[in-house]
XYZ file of C-alpha atoms in Angstrom:
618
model
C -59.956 -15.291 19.402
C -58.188 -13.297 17.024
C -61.078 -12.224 15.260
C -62.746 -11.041 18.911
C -59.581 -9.013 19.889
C -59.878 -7.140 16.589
C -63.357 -6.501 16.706
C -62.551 -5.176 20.539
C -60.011 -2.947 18.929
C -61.980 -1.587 16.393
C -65.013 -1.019 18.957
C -62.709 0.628 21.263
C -61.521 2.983 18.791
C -64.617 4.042 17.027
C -65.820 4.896 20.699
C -62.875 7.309 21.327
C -62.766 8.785 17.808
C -66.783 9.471 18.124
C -66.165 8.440 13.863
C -70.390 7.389 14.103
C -72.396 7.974 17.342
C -72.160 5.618 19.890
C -75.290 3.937 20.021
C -74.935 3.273 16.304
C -71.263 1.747 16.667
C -72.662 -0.471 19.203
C -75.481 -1.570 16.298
C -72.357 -1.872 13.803
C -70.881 -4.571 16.330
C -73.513 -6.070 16.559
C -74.773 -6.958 13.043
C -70.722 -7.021 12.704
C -70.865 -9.928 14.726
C -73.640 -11.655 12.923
C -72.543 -11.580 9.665
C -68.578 -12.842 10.922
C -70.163 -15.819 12.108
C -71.883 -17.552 9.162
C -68.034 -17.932 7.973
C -66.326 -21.168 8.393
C -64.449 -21.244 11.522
C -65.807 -18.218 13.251
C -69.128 -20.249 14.326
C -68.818 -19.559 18.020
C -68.543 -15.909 17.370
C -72.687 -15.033 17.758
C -75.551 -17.797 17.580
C -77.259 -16.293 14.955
C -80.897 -17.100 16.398
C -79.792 -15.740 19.459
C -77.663 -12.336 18.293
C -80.752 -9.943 19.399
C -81.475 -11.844 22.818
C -79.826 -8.207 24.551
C -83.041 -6.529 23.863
C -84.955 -9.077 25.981
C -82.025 -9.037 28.573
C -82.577 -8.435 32.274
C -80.899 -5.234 31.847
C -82.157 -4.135 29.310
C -85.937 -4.581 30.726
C -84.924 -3.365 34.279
C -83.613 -0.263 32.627
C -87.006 0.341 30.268
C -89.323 -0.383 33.555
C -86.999 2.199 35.480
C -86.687 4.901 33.038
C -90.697 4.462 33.150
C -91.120 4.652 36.922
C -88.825 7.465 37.112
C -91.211 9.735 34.124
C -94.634 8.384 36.066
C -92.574 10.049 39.616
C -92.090 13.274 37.589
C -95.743 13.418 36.341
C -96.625 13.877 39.687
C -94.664 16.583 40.243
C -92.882 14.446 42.533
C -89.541 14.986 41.747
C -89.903 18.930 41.176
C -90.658 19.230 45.356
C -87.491 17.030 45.743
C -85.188 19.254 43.374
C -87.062 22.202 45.420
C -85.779 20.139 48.867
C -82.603 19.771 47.529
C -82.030 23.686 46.115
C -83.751 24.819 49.942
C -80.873 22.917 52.023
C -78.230 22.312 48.970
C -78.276 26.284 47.894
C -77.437 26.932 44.053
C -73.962 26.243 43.650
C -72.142 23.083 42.480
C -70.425 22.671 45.641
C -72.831 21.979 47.866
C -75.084 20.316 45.303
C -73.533 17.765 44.145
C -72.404 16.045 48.055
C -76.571 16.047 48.355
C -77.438 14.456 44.947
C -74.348 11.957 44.919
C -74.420 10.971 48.527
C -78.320 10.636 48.094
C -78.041 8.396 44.867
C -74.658 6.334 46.109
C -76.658 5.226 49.371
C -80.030 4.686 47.777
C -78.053 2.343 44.780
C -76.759 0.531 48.017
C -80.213 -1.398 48.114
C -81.635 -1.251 44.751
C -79.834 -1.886 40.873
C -77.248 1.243 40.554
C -79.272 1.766 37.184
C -82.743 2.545 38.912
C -81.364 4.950 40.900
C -79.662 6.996 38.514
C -82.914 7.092 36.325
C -84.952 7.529 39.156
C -82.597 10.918 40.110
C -82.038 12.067 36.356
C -85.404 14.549 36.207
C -84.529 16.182 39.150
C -81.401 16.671 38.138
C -83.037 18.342 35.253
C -84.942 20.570 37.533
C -82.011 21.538 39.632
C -80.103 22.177 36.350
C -82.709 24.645 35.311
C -83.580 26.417 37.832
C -79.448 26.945 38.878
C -78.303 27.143 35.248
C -75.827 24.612 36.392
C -75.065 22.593 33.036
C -76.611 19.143 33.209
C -72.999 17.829 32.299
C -71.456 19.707 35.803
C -73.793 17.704 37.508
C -74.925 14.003 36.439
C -71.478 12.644 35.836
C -70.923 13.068 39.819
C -74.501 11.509 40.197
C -73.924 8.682 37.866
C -70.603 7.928 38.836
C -71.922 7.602 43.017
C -74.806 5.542 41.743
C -71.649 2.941 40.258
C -69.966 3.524 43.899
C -72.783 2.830 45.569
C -73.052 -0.796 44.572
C -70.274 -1.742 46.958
C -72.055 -0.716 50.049
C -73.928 -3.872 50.659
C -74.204 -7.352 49.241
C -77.068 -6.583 47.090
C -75.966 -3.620 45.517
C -74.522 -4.521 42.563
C -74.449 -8.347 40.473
C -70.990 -9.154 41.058
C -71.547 -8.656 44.586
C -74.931 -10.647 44.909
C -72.945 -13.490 42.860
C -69.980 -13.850 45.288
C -71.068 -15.820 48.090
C -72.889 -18.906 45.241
C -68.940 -18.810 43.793
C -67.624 -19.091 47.345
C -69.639 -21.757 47.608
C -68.883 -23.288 44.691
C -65.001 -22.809 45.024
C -65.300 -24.631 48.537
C -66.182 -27.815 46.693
C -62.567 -28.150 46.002
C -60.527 -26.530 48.472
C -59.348 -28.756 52.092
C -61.241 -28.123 54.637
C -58.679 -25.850 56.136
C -58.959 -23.257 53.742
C -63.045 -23.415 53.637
C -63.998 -19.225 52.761
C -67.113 -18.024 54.472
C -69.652 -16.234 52.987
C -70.032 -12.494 53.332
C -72.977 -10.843 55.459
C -74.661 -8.072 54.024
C -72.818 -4.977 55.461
C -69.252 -7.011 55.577
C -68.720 -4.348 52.154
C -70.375 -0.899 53.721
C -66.769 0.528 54.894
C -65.499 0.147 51.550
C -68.686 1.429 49.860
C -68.676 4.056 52.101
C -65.272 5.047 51.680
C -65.641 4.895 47.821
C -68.713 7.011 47.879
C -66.588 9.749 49.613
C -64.062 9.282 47.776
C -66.129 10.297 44.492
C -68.113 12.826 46.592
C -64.462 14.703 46.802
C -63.050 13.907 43.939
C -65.901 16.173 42.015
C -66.007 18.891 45.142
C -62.238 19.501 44.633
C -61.382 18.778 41.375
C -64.992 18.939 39.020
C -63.804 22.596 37.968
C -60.945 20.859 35.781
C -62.445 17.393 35.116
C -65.763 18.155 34.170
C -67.112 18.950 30.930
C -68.070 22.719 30.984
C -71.335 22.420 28.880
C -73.418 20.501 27.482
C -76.861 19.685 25.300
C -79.628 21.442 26.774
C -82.102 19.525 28.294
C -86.580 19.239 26.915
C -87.213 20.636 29.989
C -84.376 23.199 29.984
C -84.530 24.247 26.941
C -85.712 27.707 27.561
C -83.664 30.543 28.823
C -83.900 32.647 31.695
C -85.820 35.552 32.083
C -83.747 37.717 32.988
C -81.112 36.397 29.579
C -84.269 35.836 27.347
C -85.819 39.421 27.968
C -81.937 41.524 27.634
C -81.324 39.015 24.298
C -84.377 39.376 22.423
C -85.918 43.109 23.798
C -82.979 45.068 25.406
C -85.099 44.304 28.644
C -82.842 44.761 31.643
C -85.342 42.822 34.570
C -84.602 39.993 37.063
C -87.500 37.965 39.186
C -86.753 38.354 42.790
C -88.937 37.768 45.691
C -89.720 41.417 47.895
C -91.109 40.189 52.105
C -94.043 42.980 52.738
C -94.066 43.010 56.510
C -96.858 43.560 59.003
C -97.950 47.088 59.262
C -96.977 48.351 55.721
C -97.436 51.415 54.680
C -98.421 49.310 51.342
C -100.961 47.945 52.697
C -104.410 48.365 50.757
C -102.498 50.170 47.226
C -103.060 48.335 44.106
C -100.511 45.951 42.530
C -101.369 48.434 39.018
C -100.563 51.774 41.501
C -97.428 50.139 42.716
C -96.261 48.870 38.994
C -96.893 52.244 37.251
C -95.459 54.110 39.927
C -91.814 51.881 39.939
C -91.962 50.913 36.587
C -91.900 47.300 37.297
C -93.894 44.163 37.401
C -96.161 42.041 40.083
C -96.766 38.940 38.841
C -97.464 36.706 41.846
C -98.087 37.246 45.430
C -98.498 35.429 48.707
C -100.978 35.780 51.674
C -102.347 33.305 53.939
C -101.026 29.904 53.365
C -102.101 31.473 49.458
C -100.355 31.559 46.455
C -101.734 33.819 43.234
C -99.936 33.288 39.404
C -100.365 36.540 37.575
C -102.896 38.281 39.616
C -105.202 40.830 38.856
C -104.210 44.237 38.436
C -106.584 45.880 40.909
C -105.488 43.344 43.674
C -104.805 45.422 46.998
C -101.557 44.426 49.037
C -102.671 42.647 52.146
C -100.005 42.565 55.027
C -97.985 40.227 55.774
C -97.478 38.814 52.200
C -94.883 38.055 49.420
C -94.494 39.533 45.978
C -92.673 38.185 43.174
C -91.467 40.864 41.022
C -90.060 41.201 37.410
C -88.329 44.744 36.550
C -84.668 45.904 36.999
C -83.273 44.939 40.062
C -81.623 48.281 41.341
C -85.242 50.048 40.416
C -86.435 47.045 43.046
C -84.341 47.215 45.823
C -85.197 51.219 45.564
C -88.758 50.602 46.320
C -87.613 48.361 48.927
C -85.647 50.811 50.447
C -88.408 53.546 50.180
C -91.142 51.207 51.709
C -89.333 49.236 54.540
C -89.417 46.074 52.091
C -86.461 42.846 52.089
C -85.851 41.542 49.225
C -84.798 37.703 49.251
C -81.366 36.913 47.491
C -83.244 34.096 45.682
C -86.531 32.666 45.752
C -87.821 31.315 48.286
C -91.862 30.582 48.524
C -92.323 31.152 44.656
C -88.946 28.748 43.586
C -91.570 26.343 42.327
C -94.237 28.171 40.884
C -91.788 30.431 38.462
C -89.196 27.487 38.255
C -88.264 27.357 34.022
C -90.073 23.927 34.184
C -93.098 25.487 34.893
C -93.438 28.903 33.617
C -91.836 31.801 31.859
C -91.762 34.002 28.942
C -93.964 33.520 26.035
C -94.663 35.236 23.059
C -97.973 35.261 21.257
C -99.051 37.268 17.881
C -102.598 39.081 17.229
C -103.911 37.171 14.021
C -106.017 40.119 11.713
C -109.651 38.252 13.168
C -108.403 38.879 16.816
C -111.291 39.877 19.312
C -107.884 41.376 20.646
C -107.581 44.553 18.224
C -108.831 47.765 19.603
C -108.815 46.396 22.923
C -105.884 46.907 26.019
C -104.500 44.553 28.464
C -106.701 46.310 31.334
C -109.977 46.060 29.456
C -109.905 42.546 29.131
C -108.685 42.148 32.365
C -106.137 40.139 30.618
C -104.108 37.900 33.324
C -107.699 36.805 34.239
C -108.999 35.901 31.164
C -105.963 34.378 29.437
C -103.851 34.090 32.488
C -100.480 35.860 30.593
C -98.860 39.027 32.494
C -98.420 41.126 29.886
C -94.599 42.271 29.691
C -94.059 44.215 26.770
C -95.661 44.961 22.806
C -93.373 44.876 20.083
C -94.743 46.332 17.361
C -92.874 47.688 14.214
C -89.422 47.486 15.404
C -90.181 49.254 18.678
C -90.663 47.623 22.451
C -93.210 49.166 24.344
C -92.768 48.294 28.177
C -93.008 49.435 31.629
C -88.864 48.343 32.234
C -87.153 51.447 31.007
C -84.772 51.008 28.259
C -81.770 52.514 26.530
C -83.895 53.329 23.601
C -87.314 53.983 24.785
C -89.113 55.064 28.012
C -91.388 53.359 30.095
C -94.558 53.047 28.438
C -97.507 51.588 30.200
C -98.482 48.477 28.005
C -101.765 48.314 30.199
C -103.340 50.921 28.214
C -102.174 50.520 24.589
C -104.832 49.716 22.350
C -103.698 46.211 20.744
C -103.052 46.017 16.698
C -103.206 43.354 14.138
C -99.875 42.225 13.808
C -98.700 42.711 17.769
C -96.181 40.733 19.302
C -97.137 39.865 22.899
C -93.792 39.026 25.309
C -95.736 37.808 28.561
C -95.023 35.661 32.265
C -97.102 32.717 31.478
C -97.649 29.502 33.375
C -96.980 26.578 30.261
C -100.156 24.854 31.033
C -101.912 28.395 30.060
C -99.681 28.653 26.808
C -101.371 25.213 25.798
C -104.630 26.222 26.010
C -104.271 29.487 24.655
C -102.806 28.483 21.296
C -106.323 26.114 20.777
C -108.173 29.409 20.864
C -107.950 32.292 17.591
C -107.692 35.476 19.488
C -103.484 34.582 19.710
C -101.033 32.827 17.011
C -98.610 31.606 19.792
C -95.102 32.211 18.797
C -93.220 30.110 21.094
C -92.809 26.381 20.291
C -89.740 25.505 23.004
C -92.122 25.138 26.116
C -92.415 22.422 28.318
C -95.451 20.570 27.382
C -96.394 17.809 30.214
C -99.234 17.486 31.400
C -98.900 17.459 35.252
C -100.990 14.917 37.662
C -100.064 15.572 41.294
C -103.817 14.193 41.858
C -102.112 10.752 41.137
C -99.021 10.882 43.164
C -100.585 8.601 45.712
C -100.624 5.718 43.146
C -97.677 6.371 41.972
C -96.155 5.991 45.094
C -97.583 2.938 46.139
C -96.366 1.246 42.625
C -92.955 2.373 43.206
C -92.786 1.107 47.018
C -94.670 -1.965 45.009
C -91.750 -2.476 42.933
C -88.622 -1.986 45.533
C -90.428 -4.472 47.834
C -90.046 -7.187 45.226
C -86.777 -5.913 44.355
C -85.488 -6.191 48.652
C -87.840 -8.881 49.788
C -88.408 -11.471 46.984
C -86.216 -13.566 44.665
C -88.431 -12.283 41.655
C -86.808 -11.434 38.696
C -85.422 -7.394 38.899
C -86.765 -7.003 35.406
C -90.282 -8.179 36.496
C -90.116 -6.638 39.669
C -89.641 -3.400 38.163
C -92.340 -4.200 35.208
C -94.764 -4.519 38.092
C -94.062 -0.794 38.958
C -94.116 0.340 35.434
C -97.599 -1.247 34.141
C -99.121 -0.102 37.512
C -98.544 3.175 36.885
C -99.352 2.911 33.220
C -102.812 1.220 34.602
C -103.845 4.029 36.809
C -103.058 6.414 34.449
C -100.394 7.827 36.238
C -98.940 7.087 32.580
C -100.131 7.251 29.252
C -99.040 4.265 27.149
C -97.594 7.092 24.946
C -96.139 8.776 27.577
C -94.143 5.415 28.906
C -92.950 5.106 25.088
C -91.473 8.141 25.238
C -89.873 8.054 28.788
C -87.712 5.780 27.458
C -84.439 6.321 26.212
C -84.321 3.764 23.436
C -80.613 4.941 22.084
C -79.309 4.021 25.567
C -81.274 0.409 25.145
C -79.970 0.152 22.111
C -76.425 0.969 23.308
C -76.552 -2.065 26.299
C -78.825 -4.543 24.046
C -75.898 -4.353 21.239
C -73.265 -4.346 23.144
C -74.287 -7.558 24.968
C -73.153 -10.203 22.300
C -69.774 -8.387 21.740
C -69.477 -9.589 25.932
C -70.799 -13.564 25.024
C -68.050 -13.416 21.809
C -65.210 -12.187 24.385
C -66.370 -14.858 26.859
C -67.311 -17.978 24.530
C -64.670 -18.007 22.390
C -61.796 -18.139 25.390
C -60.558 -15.170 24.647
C -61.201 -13.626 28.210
C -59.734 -16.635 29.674
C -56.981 -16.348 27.600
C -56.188 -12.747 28.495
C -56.284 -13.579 31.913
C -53.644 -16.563 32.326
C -51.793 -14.572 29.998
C -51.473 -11.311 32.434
C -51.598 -13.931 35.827
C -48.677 -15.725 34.376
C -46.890 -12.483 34.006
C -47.649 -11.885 37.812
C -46.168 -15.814 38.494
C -43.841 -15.437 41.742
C -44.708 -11.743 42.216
C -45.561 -10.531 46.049
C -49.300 -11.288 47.406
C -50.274 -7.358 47.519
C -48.864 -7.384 43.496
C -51.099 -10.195 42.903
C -54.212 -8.562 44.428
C -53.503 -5.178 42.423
C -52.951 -7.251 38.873
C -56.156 -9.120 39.912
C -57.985 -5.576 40.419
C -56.768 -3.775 37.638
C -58.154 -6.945 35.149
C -61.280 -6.688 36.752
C -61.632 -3.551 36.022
C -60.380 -4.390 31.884
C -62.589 -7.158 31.747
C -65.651 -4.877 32.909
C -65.273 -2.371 30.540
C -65.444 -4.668 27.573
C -68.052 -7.459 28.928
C -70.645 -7.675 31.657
C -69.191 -7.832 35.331
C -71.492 -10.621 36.150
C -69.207 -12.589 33.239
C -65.855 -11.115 34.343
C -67.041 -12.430 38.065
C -68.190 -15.593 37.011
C -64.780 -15.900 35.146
C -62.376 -14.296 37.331
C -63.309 -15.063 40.922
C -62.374 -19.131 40.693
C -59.073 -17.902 38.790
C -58.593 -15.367 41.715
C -59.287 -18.250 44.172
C -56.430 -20.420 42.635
C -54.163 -18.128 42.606
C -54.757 -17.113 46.070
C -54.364 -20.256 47.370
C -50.962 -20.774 45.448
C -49.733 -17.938 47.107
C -50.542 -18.509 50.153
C -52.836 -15.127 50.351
C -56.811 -15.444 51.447
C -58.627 -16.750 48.527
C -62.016 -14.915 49.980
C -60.417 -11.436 50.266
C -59.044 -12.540 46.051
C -62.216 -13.147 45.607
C -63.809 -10.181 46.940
C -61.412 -8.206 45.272
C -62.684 -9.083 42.128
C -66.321 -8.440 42.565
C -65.538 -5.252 44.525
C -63.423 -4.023 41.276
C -66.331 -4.978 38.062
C -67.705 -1.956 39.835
C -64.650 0.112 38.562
C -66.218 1.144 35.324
C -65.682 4.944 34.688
C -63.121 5.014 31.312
C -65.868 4.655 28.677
C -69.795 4.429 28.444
C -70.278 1.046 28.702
C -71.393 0.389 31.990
C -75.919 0.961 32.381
C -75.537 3.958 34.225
C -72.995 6.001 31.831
C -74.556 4.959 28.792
C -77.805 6.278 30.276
C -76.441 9.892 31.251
C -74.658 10.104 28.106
C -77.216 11.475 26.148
C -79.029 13.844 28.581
C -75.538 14.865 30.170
C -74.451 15.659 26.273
C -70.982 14.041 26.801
C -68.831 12.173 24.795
C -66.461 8.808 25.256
C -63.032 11.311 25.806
C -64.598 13.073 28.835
C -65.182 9.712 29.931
C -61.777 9.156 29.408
C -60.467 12.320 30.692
C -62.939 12.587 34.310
C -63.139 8.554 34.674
C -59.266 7.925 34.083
C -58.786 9.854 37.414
C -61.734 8.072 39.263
C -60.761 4.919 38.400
C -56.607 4.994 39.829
C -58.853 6.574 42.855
C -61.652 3.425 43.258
C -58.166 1.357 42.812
C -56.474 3.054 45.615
C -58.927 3.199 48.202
C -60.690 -0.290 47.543
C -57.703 -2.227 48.044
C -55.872 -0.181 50.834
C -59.603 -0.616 52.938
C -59.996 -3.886 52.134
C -56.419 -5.130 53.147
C -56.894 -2.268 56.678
C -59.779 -3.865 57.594
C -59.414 -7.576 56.164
């Protein structure tokens, strides 16, 4: 036991120190573990044959068959047109964001593991977080954190809660008959999942500009910049993509997208008519009323044309927020190798967004940008007609999918390396639909294992090729499985050896004589310790017949001591050992102290408002 409460230490406080990354402190624990155990004595501290069983955990396969449901749901393009839903009613700031996102994720993690539905939500929260420029960090803590919440909305939303009634059971073996507890219906929790879930939804809407981390590591799929901060950065390019209505009865109406650009000194690189949508079109396109134009050049210069034509210009984008979403498309640049079929020729005479599908934007060529955008140092020059050069850098508005099969040809040496490079199947969202309503029916309706359940989904979508094997490799988040998988015997030590039951009659005798609501908040807040340092399923296998005991020595309802406990092994904000944090860790770029510093407060809050609900309506 003594050994166990030092290794805790130790664990503890290379977590908050950050002293070696998390995932591989979790490995040092384990093999830690391992080698403590072939010494005399310390036996009981880690079968040896058995020290790597985490990896073939439930949890640890749920959370591998998730993360690989969730990427096969993206491939699709799925969960861009939910992001897109979300951004349409949610708007672009954090404030209304985040109530959407959390209160979606807290009440789908009522009815499926807490886990799946954070990794089902974590690409679109990628998408939002790129198309907003909202930091991923300012926005998947509150997610995460309403997934945990979410749990205590029904009986089957988290372990500890599924658990509870077989220990009832078990703990009416040897209690009289008058003090029989009955078992708990599914929604008997939902006002005090509910109330937690709001709670958290608050907490982050009034108090996420102090508690949460301000940035964080960028995203794969956000990795590029903006336009508008790529273009001023690298080429003194002052330009912004907005979306300009062209109503009925125009006086545009039949003028050229080139007339229009060389007359403004701007850019057309999309349009809208009909139910239609065009991606770079052709220069000698004629403007057909009604119809929308996405535009790239300097916003004031815009809203001028506007003004001169009778045009509106959205505040955002509206019809084109997909198609020009970072995710999808952007800036690219691309050089002319000397054996080109390029050189002598201009953007115009090879009819260039057909044949290569890039808008051109600018040339840079010996120090100097040549574009239609006016800037500081040069005037507008129009890049249509400038014979290309051997040596020519090419910035242009590309779809990604283009970029990839431009850079197999040897007309362009393509510069940019940062792009998003999936491969996009909406042709097999069908399938992967009916694998993932597959896999939550097993989950709801059967007794099946969650890990197969979910493995079902997974190797469906990996057999229709909604997956590549490759791809499902890489969907995964192996230092997050390795975080949970080595973590696990540290948990089996604490429990084997007696040292959690130790630390529990230790702190209960402490709370000997006290009154029955002090006996229900000591009984909460060791929950809540235990969780952090082992798996709730052990801390409410463990605590719930101790809670019982005591509640009956006190004279206080054993089932509301009991519920107490399984509602609180959900209280697991302070550091990233709980599935869900360790899986936003990495993408969310945080570290164990804002853990600490944003989960401190959330946990005195889930304290408060659990036990004041459940003694209201109890």
């Amino acid at each position: 036991m003594g050994v166990v409460l030092a290794i805790l230490g130790v664990t503890i406080a290379l977590f908050v120190t950050e002293l070696f990354r998390i995932d591989f402190t979790a490995i040092l624990v384990m093999v830690s573990l391992g080698l403590l155990s072939q010494f005399p004595g310390l036996g009981n501290l880690a079968d040896a044959t058995r020290l790597f069983d985490g990896f073939a955990s439930n949890a640890v396969i749920s959370i591998i068959a998730v993360m690989i449901i969730g990427a096969g749901l993206d491939k699709t393009g799925l969960m861009s047109r939910v992001a897109a839903a979300i951004l349409k009613y949610g708007g672009k700031t954090e404030f209304r964001i985040i109530p959407i996102v959390s209160g979606t994720v807290g009440v789908i993690s009522s009815f499926m593991q807490n886990v799946g539905a954070a990794a089902l939500f974590l690409p679109v929260v990628s998408r939002i977080s790129v198309r907003t420029e909202i930091p991923m960090s300012r926005l998947l803590m509150p997610m995460g954190f309403c997934a945990i919440l979410g749990g205590t909305m029904t009986m089957v939303g988290s372990s500890p809660l599924i658990l509870l009634n077989d220990l009832l059971v078990t703990s009416n073996a040897v209690l009289p008959a008058d003090q029989q507890m009955e078992s708990f219906s599914l929604f008997s929790v939902t006002p005090i999942g509910v109330c937690l879930i709001v709670t958290g939804i608050l907490y982050f809407m009034l108090l996420g500009r102090w508690v949460l981390p301000g940035s964080a590591m960028k995203s794969e799929a956000g990795s590029g910049q903006s336009v508008r901060d790529y273009l001023k950065k690298i080429y003194g390019l002052k330009s912004d993509l907005v979306e300009v209505v062209v109503p009925e009865g125009s006086i545009l109406r039949g003028h050229s997208f080139s007339d229009i650009m060389l007359a403004h000194n701007l850019y057309i690189i999309g349009s809208y008519h009909r139910g239609q949508k065009w991606f770079t079109p052709t220069l000698d396109t004629e403007v057909e009323d009604p119809c929308r134009l996405a535009v790239l050049g300097r916003r004031k210069v815009i809203q001028a044309m506007a003004d001169d034509y009778g045009l509106e210009v959205l505040p955002e984008l509206d019809i084109f927020a997909e198609t020009y979403a970072p995710t999808v498309s952007g800036v690219a640049e691309a050089v002319i190798p000397p054996d080109s079929n390029m050189i002598g020729q201009t953007a115009r005479s090879l009819a260039m967004r057909k044949t290569y599908g890039l808008g051109l934007l600018a040339i840079h060529r010996g120090g100097e940008t040549l574009s239609l955008v006016e800037t500081e140092e040069h005037e507008a020059t129009n890049v249509g007609q400038v014979e290309f050069q051997a040596g020519d850098t090419l910035v242009a508005f590309t779809a990604w999918d283009n970029l990839t099969r431009i850079s197999r040809g040897r007309d362009l040496v393509v510069v940019t390396s940062d792009y998003p490079r999936d491969e996009l199947r909406p042709h097999k969202v069908a399938w992967a639909l009916v694998f993932f309503l597959i896999a939550l029916g097993l989950i709801l309706f059967t007794d099946l294992r969650l890990s197969i359940a979910l493995l079902v989904g997974a190797t469906g979508m990996i057999a229709t090729n909604v997956l590549r094997i490759d791809e499902a490799y890489e969907a995964v988040s192996w230092s997050t499985v390795f975080l949970l998988a080595s973590l696990i015997p540290l948990g089996q030590a604490v429990q084997n050896t007696g040292t959690a039951e130790w630390i529990a009659f230790q702190i209960l005798s402490l709370l000997d004589g006290w009154p029955i609501w002090a006996l229900q908040v000591g009984l909460a807040v060791l929950a809540t310790g235990f969780t952090l340092v082992m798996s709730n399923v052990g801390a409410t296998v463990l605590l719930v017949p101790l809670a019982v005991s005591i509640a009956v020595a006190a004279g206080a309802d054993p089932a509301i001591f009991a519920l107490t406990v399984a509602i609180s092994t959900s209280n697991s904000f302070l550091i990233p050992t709980h599935q869900v944090n360790a899986l936003i860790m990495g993408p969310g770029g945080y570290k164990v102290t804002d853990f600490m510093r944003t989960g401190g407060i959330m946990t005195v809050l889930f304290l408060l408002v659990s036990l004041t609900v459940m003694n209201f309506i109890y």
